[in-house]
Coordinates of C-alpha atoms and ligand atoms in Angstrom, one line a residue:
M1 CA -26.8 44.5 2.7
V2 CA -25.3 43.0 5.8
V3 CA -28.7 43.3 7.4
L4 CA -30.3 41.5 4.5
I5 CA -27.8 38.7 4.6
L6 CA -28.3 38.2 8.3
L7 CA -32.1 38.3 7.7
Q8 CA -31.5 35.6 5.2
G9 CA -30.1 33.5 8.0
V10 CA -33.2 34.1 10.1
T11 CA -35.5 33.0 7.3
L12 CA -34.6 29.4 7.6
P13 CA -35.6 28.7 11.3
L14 CA -38.5 31.1 10.7
S15 CA -39.8 29.1 7.7
I16 CA -39.5 25.9 9.6
Y17 CA -41.4 27.4 12.5
L18 CA -44.0 28.8 10.1
S19 CA -44.7 25.4 8.6
K20 CA -45.2 24.0 12.1
L21 CA -47.7 26.8 12.8
A22 CA -49.4 26.1 9.4
I23 CA -49.9 22.5 10.2
E24 CA -51.1 23.2 13.7
S25 CA -53.6 25.8 12.2
V26 CA -55.2 23.0 10.2
G27 CA -56.6 21.7 13.5
T28 CA -57.4 25.1 15.1
G29 CA -58.6 26.9 12.0
G30 CA -56.4 30.0 12.8
S31 CA -55.6 32.8 10.4
I32 CA -53.6 31.7 7.4
L33 CA -53.1 35.2 6.1
T34 CA -50.3 36.4 8.4
L35 CA -48.6 33.1 7.9
T36 CA -48.6 33.4 4.2
A37 CA -47.3 37.0 4.3
L38 CA -44.4 36.0 6.6
W39 CA -43.6 33.1 4.5
A40 CA -43.6 35.2 1.3
L41 CA -41.4 37.8 3.0
S42 CA -38.8 35.3 4.0
I43 CA -38.6 34.0 0.4
G44 CA -38.6 37.6 -0.9
I45 CA -35.5 38.4 1.2
N46 CA -33.7 35.5 -0.4
I47 CA -34.6 36.7 -3.9
L48 CA -33.3 40.2 -3.2
V49 CA -30.0 39.2 -1.6
E50 CA -28.5 37.2 -4.4
P51 CA -28.3 39.8 -7.2
L52 CA -27.4 42.6 -4.8
T53 CA -24.5 40.5 -3.5
S54 CA -23.0 39.9 -6.9
L55 CA -23.5 43.5 -8.0
L56 CA -21.6 44.8 -4.9
A57 CA -19.1 42.0 -5.1
G58 CA -17.8 43.0 -8.5
A59 CA -17.3 46.7 -7.6
I60 CA -15.7 46.0 -4.2
N61 CA -13.4 43.3 -5.7
E62 CA -11.8 45.7 -8.2
K63 CA -11.4 48.4 -5.6
L64 CA -9.8 46.0 -3.0
T65 CA -7.5 44.6 -5.6
A66 CA -6.2 48.0 -6.5
H67 CA -6.1 49.0 -2.9
V68 CA -3.8 46.0 -2.0
A69 CA -1.7 46.6 -5.1
M70 CA -1.2 50.2 -3.9
M71 CA -0.3 49.0 -0.4
L72 CA 2.3 46.7 -1.8
M73 CA 3.8 49.5 -4.0
R74 CA 3.8 52.0 -1.1
K75 CA 5.5 49.4 1.1
A76 CA 8.2 48.7 -1.5
D77 CA 8.7 52.5 -1.9
E78 CA 9.3 52.8 1.8
F79 CA 12.5 50.8 1.5
P80 CA 15.3 53.3 0.8
D81 CA 17.8 50.5 0.0
L82 CA 18.0 47.7 -2.6
S83 CA 18.0 44.8 -0.2
P84 CA 14.4 43.7 -0.8
F85 CA 15.1 43.4 -4.5
E86 CA 17.9 41.0 -3.9
D87 CA 15.8 38.8 -1.7
P88 CA 13.8 36.0 -3.5
A89 CA 11.4 35.9 -0.5
F90 CA 10.4 39.4 -1.3
Y91 CA 9.4 38.6 -4.8
N92 CA 7.6 35.5 -3.6
E93 CA 5.6 37.5 -1.2
V94 CA 4.9 40.3 -3.6
Q95 CA 3.6 37.9 -6.2
L96 CA 1.6 35.8 -3.8
L97 CA 0.0 38.8 -2.1
G98 CA -0.6 40.5 -5.5
R99 CA -2.4 37.4 -6.9
Q100 CA -4.3 36.6 -3.8
A101 CA -5.4 40.2 -3.5
T102 CA -7.7 39.7 -6.5
H103 CA -10.0 37.6 -4.4
R104 CA -9.0 37.1 -0.8
P105 CA -10.1 40.4 0.8
L106 CA -13.6 40.3 -0.8
N107 CA -14.0 36.6 -0.1
T108 CA -13.2 37.4 3.5
V109 CA -16.0 39.9 3.6
T110 CA -18.5 37.6 1.8
T111 CA -17.4 34.5 3.7
S112 CA -17.8 36.3 7.0
L113 CA -21.3 37.4 6.0
Y114 CA -22.3 33.9 4.9
F115 CA -20.7 32.6 8.0
S116 CA -22.8 34.9 10.1
R117 CA -25.9 34.0 8.1
D118 CA -25.3 30.3 8.6
L119 CA -24.5 30.8 12.2
V120 CA -27.8 32.6 12.7
S121 CA -29.6 29.8 11.0
V122 CA -27.8 27.1 12.9
L123 CA -28.3 28.8 16.2
G124 CA -32.0 29.3 15.4
V125 CA -32.5 25.7 14.4
L126 CA -30.5 24.5 17.3
S127 CA -32.6 26.5 19.7
L128 CA -35.8 25.1 18.1
L129 CA -34.4 21.6 18.8
G130 CA -33.3 22.7 22.2
T131 CA -36.9 23.3 23.2
L132 CA -37.6 19.6 22.7
A133 CA -34.5 18.2 24.5
W134 CA -31.7 20.3 26.0
W135 CA -29.1 17.8 25.0
L136 CA -29.9 17.7 21.3
P137 CA -27.9 20.8 20.3
L138 CA -25.0 19.6 22.4
L139 CA -25.0 16.2 20.8
L140 CA -25.1 17.7 17.3
L141 CA -22.4 20.2 17.9
S142 CA -20.0 17.8 19.5
F143 CA -20.3 15.4 16.6
T144 CA -19.6 18.2 14.1
Y145 CA -16.7 19.8 16.0
P146 CA -13.9 17.5 14.7
H147 CA -15.1 18.2 11.1
V148 CA -14.7 21.9 11.6
L149 CA -11.2 21.5 13.1
R150 CA -10.1 19.2 10.3
S151 CA -11.4 21.5 7.6
M152 CA -9.6 24.5 9.1
K153 CA -6.4 22.5 9.3
L154 CA -6.7 21.6 5.6
Q155 CA -7.2 25.2 4.5
E156 CA -4.0 26.2 6.4
M157 CA -2.1 23.4 4.7
S158 CA -3.3 24.5 1.3
W159 CA -2.2 28.0 2.1
N160 CA 1.2 26.6 3.0
T161 CA 1.4 24.7 -0.3
L162 CA 0.6 27.9 -2.1
V163 CA 3.4 29.7 -0.3
G164 CA 5.8 26.8 -1.0
S165 CA 4.9 26.9 -4.7
Q166 CA 5.7 30.5 -5.3
A167 CA 9.2 29.9 -6.6
D168 CA 7.8 27.5 -9.2
S169 CA 5.0 29.8 -10.2
R170 CA 7.4 32.7 -10.5
A171 CA 9.6 30.6 -12.7
M172 CA 6.7 29.8 -14.9
D173 CA 6.0 33.6 -15.2
Y174 CA 9.6 34.1 -16.1
F175 CA 9.7 31.5 -18.8
R176 CA 6.4 32.8 -20.3
T177 CA 7.8 36.3 -20.3
Q178 CA 10.8 35.2 -22.3
M179 CA 8.5 34.1 -25.1
L180 CA 6.0 36.9 -24.9
S181 CA 8.1 40.0 -24.5
E182 CA 10.3 42.2 -26.7
A183 CA 13.7 42.2 -25.1
P184 CA 14.5 38.5 -25.5
A185 CA 12.7 38.1 -28.8
K186 CA 15.9 38.4 -30.9
E187 CA 17.9 35.7 -29.1
V188 CA 14.9 33.5 -28.9
R189 CA 14.5 33.6 -32.6
L190 CA 18.1 33.5 -33.7
F191 CA 19.1 30.8 -31.2
G192 CA 15.8 28.9 -31.7
L193 CA 15.0 29.1 -27.9
G194 CA 11.3 28.7 -28.2
A195 CA 11.1 25.0 -27.6
F196 CA 13.6 25.4 -24.7
F197 CA 11.7 28.0 -22.8
M198 CA 8.4 26.2 -23.5
S199 CA 9.7 22.9 -22.2
R200 CA 11.0 24.6 -19.1
Y201 CA 7.6 26.2 -18.6
R202 CA 5.8 22.9 -19.1
N203 CA 8.1 21.0 -16.8
T204 CA 7.7 23.5 -14.0
F205 CA 3.9 23.6 -14.6
E206 CA 3.7 19.8 -14.4
R207 CA 5.6 19.7 -11.1
L208 CA 3.4 22.5 -9.7
H209 CA 0.2 20.9 -11.0
S210 CA 0.9 17.5 -9.5
Q211 CA 1.7 19.1 -6.2
M212 CA -1.6 21.0 -6.4
N213 CA -3.5 17.9 -7.3
R214 CA -2.1 16.1 -4.4
D215 CA -3.3 18.9 -2.2
R216 CA -6.7 18.9 -3.8
R217 CA -7.1 15.1 -3.3
R218 CA -6.1 15.5 0.3
Q219 CA -8.7 18.2 0.6
A220 CA -11.4 16.1 -0.9
I221 CA -10.7 12.8 0.9
Q222 CA -9.5 13.7 4.3
P223 CA -12.7 15.4 5.6
V224 CA -14.9 12.5 4.6
L225 CA -14.4 10.7 7.9
T226 CA -15.1 13.7 10.0
A227 CA -18.1 14.6 7.9
M228 CA -19.4 11.1 8.4
L229 CA -19.1 11.6 12.2
S230 CA -21.1 14.8 11.9
L231 CA -23.7 12.9 9.9
L232 CA -23.8 10.2 12.5
G233 CA -24.7 12.8 15.2
N234 CA -27.5 13.9 13.0
V235 CA -28.8 10.4 12.3
S236 CA -28.8 9.6 16.0
A237 CA -30.9 12.7 16.6
F238 CA -33.2 11.7 13.8
V239 CA -33.7 8.2 15.2
W240 CA -34.5 9.6 18.6
V241 CA -37.0 12.0 17.1
V242 CA -38.8 9.2 15.2
R243 CA -38.9 7.0 18.3
E244 CA -40.4 9.8 20.4
S245 CA -43.1 10.4 17.9
Q246 CA -43.9 6.7 17.7
T247 CA -44.4 6.6 21.4
G248 CA -46.8 9.6 21.0
R249 CA -44.6 12.0 23.0
L250 CA -44.2 14.3 19.9
G251 CA -47.1 15.6 17.8
A252 CA -47.3 15.8 14.0
G253 CA -46.2 19.4 14.0
D254 CA -43.2 18.7 16.2
L255 CA -42.2 15.8 14.0
L256 CA -42.3 17.9 10.9
V257 CA -40.3 20.7 12.5
L258 CA -37.7 18.2 13.7
V259 CA -37.3 16.4 10.4
Q260 CA -37.0 19.6 8.5
A261 CA -34.7 21.1 11.1
L262 CA -32.4 18.2 11.1
F263 CA -32.3 18.1 7.4
Q264 CA -31.6 21.8 7.1
L265 CA -29.1 21.7 10.0
Q266 CA -27.0 19.1 8.2
L267 CA -26.8 21.4 5.2
R268 CA -26.2 24.6 7.1
L269 CA -23.6 23.0 9.4
S270 CA -21.6 21.9 6.4
G271 CA -21.9 25.4 5.0
L272 CA -20.8 26.8 8.3
T273 CA -17.8 24.4 8.3
T274 CA -16.8 25.4 4.8
H275 CA -17.0 29.1 5.7
V276 CA -15.1 28.7 8.9
S277 CA -12.3 26.8 7.1
L278 CA -12.3 29.3 4.3
L279 CA -12.0 32.1 6.8
S280 CA -9.0 30.4 8.4
G281 CA -7.4 30.3 4.9
H282 CA -8.2 34.0 4.4
L283 CA -6.7 34.7 7.8
K284 CA -3.5 33.3 6.6
F285 CA -3.5 35.8 3.7
F286 CA -4.0 38.7 6.1
E287 CA -1.2 37.3 8.4
S288 CA 1.1 37.2 5.4
L289 CA 0.0 40.7 4.3
K290 CA 0.6 42.0 7.8
G291 CA 4.0 40.3 7.9
F292 CA 4.9 42.0 4.6
M293 CA 3.7 45.4 5.7
G294 CA 5.6 44.9 8.9
R295 CA 9.0 44.4 7.1
T296 CA 11.4 47.1 8.2
P297 CA 14.2 48.4 6.1
T298 CA 17.7 48.0 7.4
V299 CA 18.8 51.3 5.8
R300 CA 17.0 54.1 7.6
S301 CA 17.2 57.9 7.2
G302 CA 19.2 59.6 9.9
P303 CA 18.1 62.5 12.1
R304 CA 20.5 65.2 11.0
G305 CA 20.0 67.7 8.2
A306 CA 22.4 67.1 5.3
D307 CA 24.8 69.6 3.8
F308 CA 26.7 68.8 0.7
G309 CA 30.5 68.9 1.1
R310 CA 33.6 66.9 1.5
I311 CA 33.0 63.2 1.0
E312 CA 35.3 60.8 2.8
F313 CA 35.4 57.0 2.6
R314 CA 37.2 55.8 5.7
N315 CA 38.3 52.1 5.7
V316 CA 35.1 51.1 4.0
S317 CA 34.5 47.4 3.4
F318 CA 31.3 46.0 1.9
R319 CA 29.8 42.6 1.5
Y320 CA 26.6 42.0 -0.5
P321 CA 23.7 40.5 1.5
D322 CA 24.5 37.1 -0.2
G323 CA 28.0 37.3 1.3
R324 CA 30.0 38.4 -1.7
E325 CA 32.8 40.6 -0.8
A326 CA 32.9 43.7 -3.1
L327 CA 35.0 46.3 -1.4
Q328 CA 37.8 46.0 1.1
D329 CA 39.2 48.7 3.3
V330 CA 38.8 51.6 0.8
S331 CA 39.8 55.1 2.0
F332 CA 39.8 58.3 -0.1
V333 CA 38.5 61.9 0.0
I334 CA 36.5 63.8 -2.6
E335 CA 36.6 67.6 -2.1
P336 CA 33.6 69.6 -3.2
G337 CA 33.8 70.5 -6.9
A338 CA 36.4 67.9 -7.7
K339 CA 36.3 65.7 -10.8
I340 CA 36.9 62.2 -9.8
A341 CA 37.5 59.2 -12.0
L342 CA 36.9 55.7 -10.7
V343 CA 38.6 53.2 -12.9
G344 CA 39.2 49.4 -12.8
E345 CA 38.4 46.3 -14.6
N346 CA 35.0 44.6 -14.7
G347 CA 34.0 43.5 -11.3
A348 CA 36.5 45.7 -9.5
G349 CA 33.8 47.2 -7.3
K350 CA 33.2 50.6 -9.1
S351 CA 29.4 50.3 -9.3
T352 CA 29.3 49.0 -5.7
L353 CA 31.2 52.1 -4.5
I354 CA 28.6 54.3 -6.3
K355 CA 25.8 52.4 -4.7
L356 CA 27.3 53.0 -1.2
L357 CA 27.7 56.7 -2.1
C358 CA 23.9 56.8 -2.9
R359 CA 23.3 54.8 0.3
F360 CA 21.5 52.0 -1.4
Y361 CA 23.5 49.9 1.0
D362 CA 25.5 50.7 4.2
P363 CA 29.1 49.7 4.5
T364 CA 29.7 46.5 6.3
E365 CA 32.7 48.1 8.0
G366 CA 34.1 51.6 8.0
Q367 CA 32.3 54.8 7.4
I368 CA 31.3 57.2 4.7
L369 CA 31.6 60.8 6.1
I370 CA 30.0 63.9 4.7
N371 CA 31.7 67.0 6.1
G372 CA 32.8 64.7 8.9
T373 CA 29.3 63.3 9.7
D374 CA 28.5 59.7 9.1
L375 CA 26.2 59.3 6.1
R376 CA 23.9 57.1 8.2
E377 CA 23.3 60.1 10.5
L378 CA 22.0 62.3 7.7
A379 CA 18.4 62.7 6.4
L380 CA 18.5 60.4 3.4
D381 CA 16.0 62.2 1.2
Q382 CA 18.1 65.4 1.6
W383 CA 21.3 63.6 0.7
R384 CA 19.8 61.9 -2.3
G385 CA 18.5 65.3 -3.4
F386 CA 22.1 66.4 -3.9
I387 CA 22.8 63.5 -6.3
S388 CA 22.1 63.0 -9.9
A389 CA 23.3 59.9 -11.7
V390 CA 23.3 57.9 -14.9
F391 CA 23.6 54.4 -13.7
Q392 CA 25.2 51.6 -15.7
D393 CA 21.7 50.1 -16.1
F394 CA 19.8 53.3 -16.4
G395 CA 16.0 53.3 -16.9
K396 CA 14.4 53.2 -20.3
Y397 CA 10.8 54.2 -19.6
Y398 CA 8.0 53.6 -21.9
L399 CA 6.6 57.1 -21.5
T400 CA 6.8 60.2 -23.7
V401 CA 10.2 61.9 -24.2
R402 CA 8.9 64.8 -22.1
E403 CA 8.1 62.5 -19.2
N404 CA 11.3 60.5 -19.6
L405 CA 13.3 63.8 -19.2
A406 CA 11.1 65.3 -16.5
L407 CA 11.6 62.2 -14.3
G408 CA 14.9 64.0 -13.4
N409 CA 12.9 66.9 -12.1
L410 CA 9.1 66.6 -12.3
E411 CA 8.6 70.3 -11.8
L412 CA 10.0 70.9 -15.3
A413 CA 7.6 68.7 -17.1
G414 CA 5.8 71.7 -18.7
N415 CA 8.9 73.8 -19.2
D416 CA 9.9 73.1 -22.9
E417 CA 12.6 75.6 -22.9
E418 CA 14.6 74.0 -20.0
L419 CA 14.0 70.5 -21.3
L420 CA 15.2 71.4 -24.8
E421 CA 18.2 73.3 -23.4
A422 CA 19.3 70.3 -21.4
A423 CA 18.8 68.1 -24.5
R424 CA 20.9 70.5 -26.5
R425 CA 23.7 70.2 -24.0
S426 CA 23.7 66.4 -24.0
G427 CA 23.4 66.1 -27.8
F428 CA 20.0 64.6 -27.5
L429 CA 18.3 67.6 -29.2
D430 CA 19.0 66.1 -32.7
V431 CA 17.1 63.0 -31.7
V432 CA 14.1 65.0 -30.4
D433 CA 14.0 67.1 -33.5
R434 CA 13.6 64.0 -35.7
L435 CA 10.9 62.4 -33.6
P436 CA 7.4 62.8 -35.1
R437 CA 5.8 64.6 -32.1
G438 CA 9.0 66.0 -30.6
L439 CA 8.9 66.1 -26.8
D440 CA 5.5 64.4 -26.8
A441 CA 6.6 61.4 -28.8
M442 CA 5.9 58.1 -27.0
L443 CA 8.8 55.8 -26.6
G444 CA 9.0 52.1 -26.7
K445 CA 7.2 49.6 -29.0
P446 CA 5.0 47.9 -26.5
F447 CA 2.9 51.0 -26.1
G448 CA 2.9 52.0 -29.7
G449 CA 5.8 54.4 -29.4
T450 CA 9.1 54.9 -31.2
E451 CA 12.1 52.8 -30.4
L452 CA 15.4 54.5 -29.8
S453 CA 18.8 53.1 -30.4
G454 CA 21.1 52.2 -27.5
G455 CA 23.1 55.4 -27.9
Q456 CA 20.0 57.5 -28.1
W457 CA 18.5 56.1 -24.9
Q458 CA 21.8 56.8 -23.3
K459 CA 21.8 60.4 -24.3
L460 CA 18.2 60.6 -23.0
A461 CA 19.4 59.3 -19.7
I462 CA 22.2 61.8 -19.6
T463 CA 19.8 64.6 -20.3
R464 CA 17.6 63.4 -17.5
A465 CA 20.6 63.6 -15.2
Y466 CA 21.4 67.1 -16.3
I467 CA 17.8 68.2 -15.6
R468 CA 18.0 67.2 -12.0
P469 CA 19.5 70.1 -10.0
A470 CA 22.3 68.3 -8.2
K471 CA 25.6 69.0 -6.5
L472 CA 27.1 65.6 -7.3
L473 CA 26.9 64.1 -10.7
I474 CA 27.7 60.4 -11.2
L475 CA 28.2 58.8 -14.6
D476 CA 28.6 55.0 -14.2
E477 CA 29.7 53.6 -17.5
P478 CA 26.4 54.2 -19.3
T479 CA 28.6 53.9 -22.3
A480 CA 28.1 50.4 -23.5
A481 CA 26.7 51.8 -26.8
L482 CA 29.7 54.1 -27.3
D483 CA 33.0 53.5 -28.9
P484 CA 36.1 54.7 -26.9
R485 CA 36.3 58.0 -28.8
A486 CA 32.7 58.8 -28.2
E487 CA 33.1 57.9 -24.5
Y488 CA 36.1 60.1 -24.2
E489 CA 34.3 63.0 -25.7
L490 CA 31.2 62.5 -23.6
Y491 CA 33.3 62.4 -20.4
Q492 CA 35.2 65.6 -21.4
Q493 CA 32.0 67.4 -22.2
F494 CA 30.3 66.1 -19.0
T495 CA 33.1 67.4 -16.9
H496 CA 33.1 70.7 -18.7
L497 CA 29.3 71.1 -18.3
A498 CA 29.4 70.3 -14.6
Q499 CA 32.1 72.9 -13.8
D500 CA 30.7 73.9 -10.4
K501 CA 29.7 70.4 -9.4
T502 CA 31.4 67.4 -7.9
V503 CA 31.6 64.7 -10.6
V504 CA 32.3 61.1 -10.3
L505 CA 33.0 59.3 -13.6
V506 CA 33.2 55.6 -13.7
T507 CA 34.9 53.6 -16.5
H508 CA 37.2 50.8 -17.3
R509 CA 38.6 52.8 -20.3
L510 CA 41.5 54.7 -18.8
A511 CA 41.9 57.1 -21.7
S512 CA 38.4 58.6 -21.0
V513 CA 39.4 60.2 -17.8
Q514 CA 42.8 61.7 -18.1
M515 CA 41.4 65.2 -17.3
A516 CA 40.1 64.1 -13.9
D517 CA 41.6 65.9 -10.8
Q518 CA 42.0 62.6 -9.2
I519 CA 41.8 59.0 -10.4
L520 CA 41.0 56.2 -8.1
V521 CA 42.1 52.8 -9.3
L522 CA 40.2 49.8 -8.0
Q523 CA 41.3 46.2 -8.3
R524 CA 39.2 43.3 -6.9
G525 CA 37.6 45.5 -4.3
R526 CA 40.7 47.3 -3.2
L527 CA 41.8 50.8 -3.9
I528 CA 45.3 50.2 -5.2
E529 CA 46.4 53.6 -6.5
Q530 CA 45.1 57.2 -6.4
G531 CA 46.3 60.5 -7.9
S532 CA 46.1 62.6 -11.0
H533 CA 46.9 61.1 -14.4
P534 CA 50.5 62.4 -14.5
E535 CA 51.1 61.4 -10.9
L536 CA 49.9 57.9 -11.6
M537 CA 51.9 57.6 -14.8
R538 CA 55.1 58.6 -12.9
Q539 CA 54.4 56.0 -10.2
M540 CA 54.7 53.4 -13.0
G541 CA 52.3 51.2 -11.1
E542 CA 49.2 49.2 -12.2
Y543 CA 47.5 52.3 -13.7
A544 CA 50.5 53.2 -15.9
K545 CA 50.8 49.6 -17.0
L546 CA 47.1 49.3 -17.9
Y547 CA 47.1 52.7 -19.5
R548 CA 50.0 51.8 -21.9
M549 CA 48.3 48.6 -22.7
Q550 CA 45.0 50.2 -23.6
A551 CA 46.7 53.1 -25.4
E552 CA 48.6 50.5 -27.6
Q553 CA 45.3 48.8 -28.3
Y554 CA 43.6 52.1 -29.3
K555 CA 46.6 53.1 -31.5
L556 CA 46.4 49.7 -33.3
E557 CA 42.7 50.3 -33.8
G558 CA 43.4 53.8 -34.9
V559 CA 40.8 55.1 -32.5
M560 CA 42.7 58.0 -31.0
Q561 CA 46.1 59.4 -30.6
I562 CA 47.1 59.4 -27.0
D563 CA 50.3 60.8 -25.6
S564 CA 51.6 59.3 -22.5
Ligands
ADP601 N1 23.8 42.7 -6.1 C1 24.9 42.0 -5.9 N2 25.0 40.9 -5.1 C2 26.1 40.2 -4.9 N3 27.2 40.5 -5.5 C3 27.3 41.5 -6.4 C4 26.1 42.3 -6.6 N4 26.4 43.3 -7.5 C5 27.7 43.1 -7.8 N5 28.2 42.0 -7.1 C6 29.6 41.5 -7.1 O1 30.5 42.5 -6.6 C7 31.7 42.7 -7.3 C8 31.8 44.1 -7.8 O2 30.8 44.4 -8.8 P1 30.6 45.8 -9.4 O3 30.8 46.8 -8.3 O4 29.4 45.8 -10.1 O5 31.9 45.9 -10.4 P2 32.3 47.0 -11.5 O6 31.2 48.0 -11.5 O7 33.6 47.5 -11.1 O8 32.3 46.2 -12.8 C9 31.6 41.7 -8.5 O9 32.3 40.5 -8.1 C10 30.1 41.3 -8.6 O10 29.9 40.0 -9.0
MG602 MG1 29.9 48.6 -12.9

């Protein structure tokens, strides 16, 4: 293939040379047969190359696109922390690279090939010209050089525009998704948001479009001057050639060669320029890809083997990457097997504390110690292997029930007994029993599956957490769908089922966690009280106050009888 394309490059100077020979043979009566054969061959190559190229291009393109997508996913997976997902630049890059990956890599290959082909042609034609006057090639090249430079510059600029427009094009994607996907569909309809999102989409599009148009105009107009200069070089050479033949210094064959050569040269030089400048644009893509692949995580696995054990937060403070302070000087100890409750109002820092425990972030100050060793020192995979959790925003995967459960422990995917036993313990079995295909029922409407209610999804998430063999179980208020009594019962049951495990329960409903060995009370990022329920009630502090307030509320609502 490569050989064919390069051969294609040779055919141009060859055919010019052949026509010269043909003309000269008229005088000498030489053999026309070889000439004709060579000429046919050079055209034959051209006929072969085109369909072959497009055939290969399609196949290679798909593969390269998937390959780059895999590279991006693998890179994202390399990050053990959450910081990339909080960084808009990360999304911009992912989207830009993902989109460009559909054509840039292949275009780079084909452009390089065409570039080489044109280079071969141009060099061939130039050397033909060089045989007549050594300075001809130099003249032609120097007149074309500014055009090449200008075109390269423009390609780089248009790449920069592309990079700069990512925020807008992502916003367009976002607005479109609001109209075309399931989750926002209810609010869009009830609140009549269609026109709103569409106008946001259109406005963003128009801004982007006019920016792109400006860019295109610049691309079209700016190179005209330099192209003229290149043409001027060619015209001068042409004038010289005609003069020379008029004075009789060049024969008819030479004249023909030169006229053809100059004409073709102009075409091929502009092809060459286009390819060089396109290559410089492609280069930008690869630079960006390389930059992305070179990103290094700030959270890195430590060298030491991890053992599960005593967890200590020692003067831990934490600020999110955007500067928001979420925890301040928090210290406490969790003994192995303890049942801990983390309570506090919305925004107190409960989920943040859980994220630090999972090492999705490192503390900005202070330390988290596991059996006295800093968590940062420990092998992260091993540490995470000890933890199972139901996060506040747990995953609802559009997969089968079986797969949804087995995500907690992929080895159990084929083990119906274990899956169903875990489902029984979490109360999810009833749901499975009523699904048309049981464990193999597909979930989620977008793929033709069954939709679950909020509470059912939640039980599914809890079952998944059970299935994972862990030493530390975390339940971070996945209870939005539950009333206070159901949450209370769930937490009781959870603690009971996890007898030999360390458990951390998170809630803002104080009644749910009376049974905890130790209750940690967070308020605006600070740990203000800690102790068992009776101890905290005796202290008559913030916990006792809030507890009484909530108990009063529950009594009024008739939700539960609580003795305090
Ligand atoms: N990813 C984030 N980036 C910046 N600030 C955050 C982020 N997540 C939470 N916060 C802020 O940190 C504080 C604590 O949040 P969080 O730990 O989620 O509270 P809780 O779980 O107790 O309701 C809040 O003020 C919240 O706005
Ligand atoms: Mg939370």
